[in-house]
Amino acid sequence: MTPCYIDIHCHFERCPTEEALARAEQAGVGIICTQGTDPATNIASLKLGKKHASVKTCMGLYPITALKMKDEDIDLMLIGIAQQAEHVVALGEVGMDFKEDETHHARQKEIFTKVVKLALQLNKPVIVHSRKAELATIELLEQLGAKKVIMHCFCGKWNLAERIIANGWYLTVPTSVTRSEQFQRYAKELPLAQLFCETDAPYLHPDKTVTTLSNEPANVLSSYVWIATLRGMKLEDVRDQVFRNFETVFGKV
Ligand SMILES: [Zn+2]
């Protein structure tokens, strides 16, 4: 496959799929990794991946959603993911979220451990959410020996971003880079061989005056433009390197 732009993390089933797909194609976005967060969106992700060549199925379990599920339902869902493994490029969106109630931390660790173990068993990358749980998430992934790790929208301290890079993992530059000094710093300073770009569509629209959930994969180009501009690189060279990163983590496409 010739190098193209990649949206490594979005929730494509929440976008107006057909129109958004046409605009993505027009913009040169040839790979869209859509995330699952629960049984229903995992099925949606699978269907979209089967229907559109450029859409890649990720299946996951959002940490807050997982808290509402019984162990047997989580286990059943993970079995379902394993059964569909040949259609699944990564386990995402998965992770931990300590934003709310502290009493759930141990439970989240227990569930995330199960999820990461499955990813290791299936030899799939994990695309990881870590809001307010950055250190704990990194520590757990380290303990479990995870290697193919993409930390999505990572907002932890700079030394933790460096630890992610030292571990050989990946960080993303989201389209909200327009209003985040931290993401601008990733775009400028971190090794390009360990970066991806994402929209988290329909969330995180690059224009902060847009309050509707109308971000979409075509907008991922704005993250690439930030990287190219801040480094004084050609846009195509950034695209090609990020594409190589994709092949390193996911295999040839
Ligand atoms: Zn997301």
PDB file of C-alpha atoms and ligand atoms in Angstrom:
ATOM      1  CA  MET A   1       0.000   0.000   0.000  1.00  0.00           C
ATOM      2  CA  THR A   2       1.312   3.465  -0.826  1.00  0.00           C
ATOM      3  CA  PRO A   3       1.705   5.730   2.208  1.00  0.00           C
ATOM      4  CA  CYS A   4      -1.426   7.616   3.219  1.00  0.00           C
ATOM      5  CA  TYR A   5      -2.618   9.659   6.168  1.00  0.00           C
ATOM      6  CA  ILE A   6      -3.857   7.645   9.125  1.00  0.00           C
ATOM      7  CA  ASP A   7      -6.386   8.395  11.834  1.00  0.00           C
ATOM      8  CA  ILE A   8      -5.195   6.034  14.543  1.00  0.00           C
ATOM      9  CA  HIS A   9      -8.119   6.629  16.920  1.00  0.00           C
ATOM     10  CA  CYS A  10     -11.709   7.644  16.296  1.00  0.00           C
ATOM     11  CA  HIS A  11     -15.225   6.486  17.020  1.00  0.00           C
ATOM     12  CA  PHE A  12     -16.334   6.259  13.450  1.00  0.00           C
ATOM     13  CA  GLU A  13     -19.760   4.787  14.141  1.00  0.00           C
ATOM     14  CA  ARG A  14     -20.595   8.081  15.860  1.00  0.00           C
ATOM     15  CA  CYS A  15     -19.736  10.053  12.678  1.00  0.00           C
ATOM     16  CA  PRO A  16     -21.908  10.460   9.574  1.00  0.00           C
ATOM     17  CA  THR A  17     -20.064   7.526   8.062  1.00  0.00           C
ATOM     18  CA  GLU A  18     -20.628   7.785   4.311  1.00  0.00           C
ATOM     19  CA  GLU A  19     -20.015  11.537   3.981  1.00  0.00           C
ATOM     20  CA  ALA A  20     -17.098  11.434   6.407  1.00  0.00           C
ATOM     21  CA  LEU A  21     -15.567   8.569   4.471  1.00  0.00           C
ATOM     22  CA  ALA A  22     -15.799  10.475   1.188  1.00  0.00           C
ATOM     23  CA  ARG A  23     -14.122  13.519   2.762  1.00  0.00           C
ATOM     24  CA  ALA A  24     -11.413  11.323   4.313  1.00  0.00           C
ATOM     25  CA  GLU A  25     -10.672   9.759   0.947  1.00  0.00           C
ATOM     26  CA  GLN A  26     -10.528  13.192  -0.659  1.00  0.00           C
ATOM     27  CA  ALA A  27      -8.034  14.301   2.009  1.00  0.00           C
ATOM     28  CA  GLY A  28      -5.819  11.245   1.480  1.00  0.00           C
ATOM     29  CA  VAL A  29      -6.726   9.549   4.758  1.00  0.00           C
ATOM     30  CA  GLY A  30      -6.528   5.906   3.755  1.00  0.00           C
ATOM     31  CA  ILE A  31      -6.555   4.225   7.171  1.00  0.00           C
ATOM     32  CA  ILE A  32      -9.159   4.915   9.845  1.00  0.00           C
ATOM     33  CA  CYS A  33      -8.840   2.916  13.058  1.00  0.00           C
ATOM     34  CA  THR A  34     -12.270   2.925  14.596  1.00  0.00           C
ATOM     35  CA  GLN A  35     -12.499   2.021  18.270  1.00  0.00           C
ATOM     36  CA  GLY A  36     -14.975  -0.111  20.145  1.00  0.00           C
ATOM     37  CA  THR A  37     -15.806   0.733  23.724  1.00  0.00           C
ATOM     38  CA  ASP A  38     -18.464  -1.839  24.663  1.00  0.00           C
ATOM     39  CA  PRO A  39     -20.171  -4.889  23.102  1.00  0.00           C
ATOM     40  CA  ALA A  40     -22.433  -2.799  20.827  1.00  0.00           C
ATOM     41  CA  THR A  41     -19.718  -0.501  19.471  1.00  0.00           C
ATOM     42  CA  ASN A  42     -17.367  -3.465  19.051  1.00  0.00           C
ATOM     43  CA  ILE A  43     -19.928  -4.994  16.712  1.00  0.00           C
ATOM     44  CA  ALA A  44     -20.325  -1.634  14.946  1.00  0.00           C
ATOM     45  CA  SER A  45     -16.547  -1.438  14.556  1.00  0.00           C
ATOM     46  CA  LEU A  46     -16.457  -4.941  13.099  1.00  0.00           C
ATOM     47  CA  LYS A  47     -19.226  -4.151  10.610  1.00  0.00           C
ATOM     48  CA  LEU A  48     -17.586  -0.902   9.476  1.00  0.00           C
ATOM     49  CA  GLY A  49     -14.246  -2.668   9.056  1.00  0.00           C
ATOM     50  CA  LYS A  50     -15.810  -5.388   6.942  1.00  0.00           C
ATOM     51  CA  LYS A  51     -17.705  -2.865   4.814  1.00  0.00           C
ATOM     52  CA  HIS A  52     -14.966  -0.324   4.068  1.00  0.00           C
ATOM     53  CA  ALA A  53     -11.393  -1.215   3.113  1.00  0.00           C
ATOM     54  CA  SER A  54      -9.958   1.910   4.744  1.00  0.00           C
ATOM     55  CA  VAL A  55     -11.700   1.328   8.080  1.00  0.00           C
ATOM     56  CA  LYS A  56      -9.762  -0.904  10.467  1.00  0.00           C
ATOM     57  CA  THR A  57     -11.596  -2.609  13.290  1.00  0.00           C
ATOM     58  CA  CYS A  58     -10.402  -2.118  16.847  1.00  0.00           C
ATOM     59  CA  MET A  59     -12.348  -3.681  19.681  1.00  0.00           C
ATOM     60  CA  GLY A  60     -12.098  -2.586  23.258  1.00  0.00           C
ATOM     61  CA  LEU A  61     -13.704  -1.834  26.565  1.00  0.00           C
ATOM     62  CA  TYR A  62     -13.947   1.695  27.912  1.00  0.00           C
ATOM     63  CA  PRO A  63     -12.857   1.669  31.569  1.00  0.00           C
ATOM     64  CA  ILE A  64     -15.908   3.492  32.932  1.00  0.00           C
ATOM     65  CA  THR A  65     -18.261   1.280  30.916  1.00  0.00           C
ATOM     66  CA  ALA A  66     -16.459  -1.807  32.200  1.00  0.00           C
ATOM     67  CA  LEU A  67     -17.293  -0.844  35.781  1.00  0.00           C
ATOM     68  CA  LYS A  68     -20.972  -1.381  35.034  1.00  0.00           C
ATOM     69  CA  MET A  69     -20.384  -4.862  33.662  1.00  0.00           C
ATOM     70  CA  LYS A  70     -20.332  -8.167  35.512  1.00  0.00           C
ATOM     71  CA  ASP A  71     -17.270 -10.400  35.255  1.00  0.00           C
ATOM     72  CA  GLU A  72     -19.105 -12.976  33.170  1.00  0.00           C
ATOM     73  CA  ASP A  73     -20.184 -10.322  30.661  1.00  0.00           C
ATOM     74  CA  ILE A  74     -16.642  -8.982  30.397  1.00  0.00           C
ATOM     75  CA  ASP A  75     -15.310 -12.501  29.895  1.00  0.00           C
ATOM     76  CA  LEU A  76     -17.907 -13.208  27.225  1.00  0.00           C
ATOM     77  CA  MET A  77     -17.002 -10.013  25.418  1.00  0.00           C
ATOM     78  CA  LEU A  78     -13.302 -10.844  25.503  1.00  0.00           C
ATOM     79  CA  ILE A  79     -14.042 -14.314  24.124  1.00  0.00           C
ATOM     80  CA  GLY A  80     -16.010 -12.610  21.338  1.00  0.00           C
ATOM     81  CA  ILE A  81     -13.011 -10.394  20.529  1.00  0.00           C
ATOM     82  CA  ALA A  82     -10.701 -13.406  20.440  1.00  0.00           C
ATOM     83  CA  GLN A  83     -13.089 -15.179  18.062  1.00  0.00           C
ATOM     84  CA  GLN A  84     -12.987 -12.199  15.686  1.00  0.00           C
ATOM     85  CA  ALA A  85      -9.227 -11.737  16.041  1.00  0.00           C
ATOM     86  CA  GLU A  86      -8.486 -12.076  12.327  1.00  0.00           C
ATOM     87  CA  HIS A  87     -10.670  -9.014  11.657  1.00  0.00           C
ATOM     88  CA  VAL A  88      -9.299  -6.961  14.551  1.00  0.00           C
ATOM     89  CA  VAL A  89      -6.146  -4.851  14.163  1.00  0.00           C
ATOM     90  CA  ALA A  90      -5.862  -3.696  17.796  1.00  0.00           C
ATOM     91  CA  LEU A  91      -7.537  -3.739  21.176  1.00  0.00           C
ATOM     92  CA  GLY A  92      -8.888  -0.223  21.642  1.00  0.00           C
ATOM     93  CA  GLU A  93     -10.214   1.737  23.273  1.00  0.00           C
ATOM     94  CA  VAL A  94      -8.973   0.184  26.486  1.00  0.00           C
ATOM     95  CA  GLY A  95      -7.318   1.528  29.614  1.00  0.00           C
ATOM     96  CA  MET A  96      -8.036   3.093  32.985  1.00  0.00           C
ATOM     97  CA  ASP A  97      -9.774   6.304  34.056  1.00  0.00           C
ATOM     98  CA  PHE A  98      -9.408   7.597  37.602  1.00  0.00           C
ATOM     99  CA  LYS A  99     -11.326  10.809  36.984  1.00  0.00           C
ATOM    100  CA  GLU A 100     -14.226   9.881  39.163  1.00  0.00           C
ATOM    101  CA  ASP A 101     -14.621   7.556  42.073  1.00  0.00           C
ATOM    102  CA  GLU A 102     -11.438   6.349  43.787  1.00  0.00           C
ATOM    103  CA  THR A 103     -13.074   3.203  45.075  1.00  0.00           C
ATOM    104  CA  HIS A 104     -12.941   1.720  41.565  1.00  0.00           C
ATOM    105  CA  HIS A 105      -9.193   1.821  41.042  1.00  0.00           C
ATOM    106  CA  ALA A 106      -8.507  -1.775  42.073  1.00  0.00           C
ATOM    107  CA  ARG A 107     -11.410  -3.036  39.976  1.00  0.00           C
ATOM    108  CA  GLN A 108     -10.183  -1.096  36.933  1.00  0.00           C
ATOM    109  CA  LYS A 109      -6.704  -2.551  37.324  1.00  0.00           C
ATOM    110  CA  GLU A 110      -8.169  -6.039  37.486  1.00  0.00           C
ATOM    111  CA  ILE A 111     -10.221  -5.543  34.306  1.00  0.00           C
ATOM    112  CA  PHE A 112      -7.451  -3.770  32.385  1.00  0.00           C
ATOM    113  CA  THR A 113      -5.050  -6.590  33.296  1.00  0.00           C
ATOM    114  CA  LYS A 114      -7.428  -9.090  31.695  1.00  0.00           C
ATOM    115  CA  VAL A 115      -7.722  -6.954  28.567  1.00  0.00           C
ATOM    116  CA  VAL A 116      -3.973  -6.469  28.165  1.00  0.00           C
ATOM    117  CA  LYS A 117      -3.337 -10.174  28.725  1.00  0.00           C
ATOM    118  CA  LEU A 118      -5.744 -10.923  25.888  1.00  0.00           C
ATOM    119  CA  ALA A 119      -3.955  -8.430  23.634  1.00  0.00           C
ATOM    120  CA  LEU A 120      -0.633 -10.102  24.418  1.00  0.00           C
ATOM    121  CA  GLN A 121      -2.087 -13.523  23.783  1.00  0.00           C
ATOM    122  CA  LEU A 122      -3.483 -12.377  20.415  1.00  0.00           C
ATOM    123  CA  ASN A 123      -0.314 -10.370  19.659  1.00  0.00           C
ATOM    124  CA  LYS A 124      -2.354  -7.207  19.028  1.00  0.00           C
ATOM    125  CA  PRO A 125      -1.415  -3.615  19.863  1.00  0.00           C
ATOM    126  CA  VAL A 126      -3.369  -1.785  22.568  1.00  0.00           C
ATOM    127  CA  ILE A 127      -4.730   1.736  22.065  1.00  0.00           C
ATOM    128  CA  VAL A 128      -4.891   3.124  25.547  1.00  0.00           C
ATOM    129  CA  HIS A 129      -6.970   5.677  27.435  1.00  0.00           C
ATOM    130  CA  SER A 130      -5.351   6.833  30.697  1.00  0.00           C
ATOM    131  CA  ARG A 131      -7.180   9.908  31.973  1.00  0.00           C
ATOM    132  CA  LYS A 132      -6.019  10.847  35.496  1.00  0.00           C
ATOM    133  CA  ALA A 133      -4.508   7.349  35.672  1.00  0.00           C
ATOM    134  CA  GLU A 134      -1.411   7.943  33.594  1.00  0.00           C
ATOM    135  CA  LEU A 135       1.243   6.586  35.964  1.00  0.00           C
ATOM    136  CA  ALA A 136      -0.820   3.592  37.099  1.00  0.00           C
ATOM    137  CA  THR A 137      -1.613   2.700  33.474  1.00  0.00           C
ATOM    138  CA  ILE A 138       2.034   2.892  32.424  1.00  0.00           C
ATOM    139  CA  GLU A 139       3.137   0.826  35.426  1.00  0.00           C
ATOM    140  CA  LEU A 140       0.592  -1.875  34.745  1.00  0.00           C
ATOM    141  CA  LEU A 141       1.507  -2.072  31.038  1.00  0.00           C
ATOM    142  CA  GLU A 142       5.180  -2.307  32.016  1.00  0.00           C
ATOM    143  CA  GLN A 143       4.497  -5.055  34.559  1.00  0.00           C
ATOM    144  CA  LEU A 144       2.543  -7.052  31.998  1.00  0.00           C
ATOM    145  CA  GLY A 145       5.329  -6.709  29.442  1.00  0.00           C
ATOM    146  CA  ALA A 146       3.233  -4.957  26.787  1.00  0.00           C
ATOM    147  CA  LYS A 147       5.302  -3.857  23.801  1.00  0.00           C
ATOM    148  CA  LYS A 148       2.882  -2.610  21.154  1.00  0.00           C
ATOM    149  CA  VAL A 149       1.346   0.289  23.030  1.00  0.00           C
ATOM    150  CA  ILE A 150      -0.235   3.458  21.654  1.00  0.00           C
ATOM    151  CA  MET A 151      -1.147   5.945  24.368  1.00  0.00           C
ATOM    152  CA  HIS A 152      -4.096   7.908  22.978  1.00  0.00           C
ATOM    153  CA  CYS A 153      -4.557  11.573  23.872  1.00  0.00           C
ATOM    154  CA  PHE A 154      -1.995  11.255  26.652  1.00  0.00           C
ATOM    155  CA  CYS A 155      -2.201  14.152  29.108  1.00  0.00           C
ATOM    156  CA  GLY A 156       0.233  12.989  31.790  1.00  0.00           C
ATOM    157  CA  LYS A 157       3.352  14.817  32.899  1.00  0.00           C
ATOM    158  CA  TRP A 158       6.261  15.316  30.492  1.00  0.00           C
ATOM    159  CA  ASN A 159       8.482  12.811  32.315  1.00  0.00           C
ATOM    160  CA  LEU A 160       5.785  10.184  31.765  1.00  0.00           C
ATOM    161  CA  ALA A 161       5.633  11.002  28.057  1.00  0.00           C
ATOM    162  CA  GLU A 162       9.403  10.458  28.026  1.00  0.00           C
ATOM    163  CA  ARG A 163       8.962   7.163  29.857  1.00  0.00           C
ATOM    164  CA  ILE A 164       6.490   6.045  27.178  1.00  0.00           C
ATOM    165  CA  ILE A 165       9.044   6.876  24.497  1.00  0.00           C
ATOM    166  CA  ALA A 166      11.840   5.139  26.446  1.00  0.00           C
ATOM    167  CA  ASN A 167       9.633   2.042  26.613  1.00  0.00           C
ATOM    168  CA  GLY A 168       9.482   2.001  22.815  1.00  0.00           C
ATOM    169  CA  TRP A 169       5.753   2.821  22.850  1.00  0.00           C
ATOM    170  CA  TYR A 170       3.835   5.460  20.886  1.00  0.00           C
ATOM    171  CA  LEU A 171       2.076   8.741  21.584  1.00  0.00           C
ATOM    172  CA  THR A 172      -0.477  10.551  19.454  1.00  0.00           C
ATOM    173  CA  VAL A 173      -0.885  14.127  18.326  1.00  0.00           C
ATOM    174  CA  PRO A 174      -4.657  14.685  18.470  1.00  0.00           C
ATOM    175  CA  THR A 175      -6.461  17.296  16.385  1.00  0.00           C
ATOM    176  CA  SER A 176      -6.940  19.326  19.572  1.00  0.00           C
ATOM    177  CA  VAL A 177      -3.191  20.116  19.218  1.00  0.00           C
ATOM    178  CA  THR A 178      -4.459  23.547  18.110  1.00  0.00           C
ATOM    179  CA  ARG A 179      -5.167  24.413  21.750  1.00  0.00           C
ATOM    180  CA  SER A 180      -2.755  22.236  23.709  1.00  0.00           C
ATOM    181  CA  GLU A 181       0.822  23.230  24.440  1.00  0.00           C
ATOM    182  CA  GLN A 182       1.539  19.688  25.532  1.00  0.00           C
ATOM    183  CA  PHE A 183       0.468  18.173  22.209  1.00  0.00           C
ATOM    184  CA  GLN A 184       2.376  20.905  20.362  1.00  0.00           C
ATOM    185  CA  ARG A 185       5.429  19.839  22.308  1.00  0.00           C
ATOM    186  CA  TYR A 186       4.888  16.204  21.263  1.00  0.00           C
ATOM    187  CA  ALA A 187       4.534  17.388  17.665  1.00  0.00           C
ATOM    188  CA  LYS A 188       7.809  19.275  17.870  1.00  0.00           C
ATOM    189  CA  GLU A 189      10.091  17.338  20.198  1.00  0.00           C
ATOM    190  CA  LEU A 190       9.273  13.647  20.417  1.00  0.00           C
ATOM    191  CA  PRO A 191      10.802  11.118  18.003  1.00  0.00           C
ATOM    192  CA  LEU A 192       8.658  11.088  14.880  1.00  0.00           C
ATOM    193  CA  ALA A 193       9.223   7.336  14.655  1.00  0.00           C
ATOM    194  CA  GLN A 194       7.061   7.019  17.792  1.00  0.00           C
ATOM    195  CA  LEU A 195       4.150   9.282  16.901  1.00  0.00           C
ATOM    196  CA  PHE A 196       0.706   8.786  15.418  1.00  0.00           C
ATOM    197  CA  CYS A 197      -2.047  11.285  14.651  1.00  0.00           C
ATOM    198  CA  GLU A 198      -5.650  10.952  15.744  1.00  0.00           C
ATOM    199  CA  THR A 199      -8.963  12.780  15.690  1.00  0.00           C
ATOM    200  CA  ASP A 200     -10.866  10.940  18.457  1.00  0.00           C
ATOM    201  CA  ALA A 201     -13.771  11.904  16.190  1.00  0.00           C
ATOM    202  CA  PRO A 202     -16.471  12.949  16.706  1.00  0.00           C
ATOM    203  CA  TYR A 203     -14.741  14.532  19.737  1.00  0.00           C
ATOM    204  CA  LEU A 204     -11.787  16.982  19.950  1.00  0.00           C
ATOM    205  CA  HIS A 205     -12.566  19.129  16.900  1.00  0.00           C
ATOM    206  CA  PRO A 206      -9.462  21.152  15.915  1.00  0.00           C
ATOM    207  CA  ASP A 207     -11.493  24.370  15.966  1.00  0.00           C
ATOM    208  CA  LYS A 208     -12.408  25.022  19.592  1.00  0.00           C
ATOM    209  CA  THR A 209     -15.318  27.241  18.584  1.00  0.00           C
ATOM    210  CA  VAL A 210     -16.999  24.148  17.138  1.00  0.00           C
ATOM    211  CA  THR A 211     -18.926  22.766  20.067  1.00  0.00           C
ATOM    212  CA  THR A 212     -20.892  20.093  18.239  1.00  0.00           C
ATOM    213  CA  LEU A 213     -19.461  16.601  18.062  1.00  0.00           C
ATOM    214  CA  SER A 214     -18.493  17.005  14.433  1.00  0.00           C
ATOM    215  CA  ASN A 215     -14.829  16.106  14.245  1.00  0.00           C
ATOM    216  CA  GLU A 216     -14.070  13.507  11.565  1.00  0.00           C
ATOM    217  CA  PRO A 217     -11.120  11.540  10.167  1.00  0.00           C
ATOM    218  CA  ALA A 218     -10.419  14.006   7.320  1.00  0.00           C
ATOM    219  CA  ASN A 219      -9.411  16.534   9.986  1.00  0.00           C
ATOM    220  CA  VAL A 220      -6.486  14.367  11.078  1.00  0.00           C
ATOM    221  CA  LEU A 221      -4.489  16.268   8.486  1.00  0.00           C
ATOM    222  CA  SER A 222      -4.348  19.227  10.840  1.00  0.00           C
ATOM    223  CA  SER A 223      -2.234  17.166  13.272  1.00  0.00           C
ATOM    224  CA  TYR A 224       0.159  16.261  10.463  1.00  0.00           C
ATOM    225  CA  VAL A 225       0.368  19.931   9.460  1.00  0.00           C
ATOM    226  CA  TRP A 226       1.302  20.897  13.024  1.00  0.00           C
ATOM    227  CA  ILE A 227       4.088  18.316  13.092  1.00  0.00           C
ATOM    228  CA  ALA A 228       5.408  19.358   9.680  1.00  0.00           C
ATOM    229  CA  THR A 229       5.273  23.054  10.490  1.00  0.00           C
ATOM    230  CA  LEU A 230       6.883  22.814  13.922  1.00  0.00           C
ATOM    231  CA  ARG A 231       9.713  20.659  12.565  1.00  0.00           C
ATOM    232  CA  GLY A 232      10.157  22.445   9.263  1.00  0.00           C
ATOM    233  CA  MET A 233       9.432  19.206   7.420  1.00  0.00           C
ATOM    234  CA  LYS A 234       7.507  18.455   4.262  1.00  0.00           C
ATOM    235  CA  LEU A 235       4.002  17.205   4.951  1.00  0.00           C
ATOM    236  CA  GLU A 236       4.579  14.126   2.773  1.00  0.00           C
ATOM    237  CA  ASP A 237       7.673  13.192   4.750  1.00  0.00           C
ATOM    238  CA  VAL A 238       5.701  13.303   7.993  1.00  0.00           C
ATOM    239  CA  ARG A 239       2.967  11.216   6.359  1.00  0.00           C
ATOM    240  CA  ASP A 240       5.496   8.635   5.132  1.00  0.00           C
ATOM    241  CA  GLN A 241       7.189   8.280   8.526  1.00  0.00           C
ATOM    242  CA  VAL A 242       3.906   7.876  10.407  1.00  0.00           C
ATOM    243  CA  PHE A 243       2.863   5.308   7.806  1.00  0.00           C
ATOM    244  CA  ARG A 244       6.087   3.397   8.493  1.00  0.00           C
ATOM    245  CA  ASN A 245       5.259   3.557  12.209  1.00  0.00           C
ATOM    246  CA  PHE A 246       1.926   1.964  11.405  1.00  0.00           C
ATOM    247  CA  GLU A 247       3.612  -0.858   9.522  1.00  0.00           C
ATOM    248  CA  THR A 248       6.018  -1.381  12.408  1.00  0.00           C
ATOM    249  CA  VAL A 249       3.225  -1.779  14.945  1.00  0.00           C
ATOM    250  CA  PHE A 250       0.470  -3.382  12.854  1.00  0.00           C
ATOM    251  CA  GLY A 251       2.447  -5.189  10.158  1.00  0.00           C
ATOM    252  CA  LYS A 252       2.356  -4.513   6.420  1.00  0.00           C
ATOM    253  CA  VAL A 253      -0.967  -3.316   5.056  1.00  0.00           C
TER     254      VAL A 253
HETATM  255 ZN    ZN B   1     -11.647   7.715  22.089  1.00  0.00          ZN
END
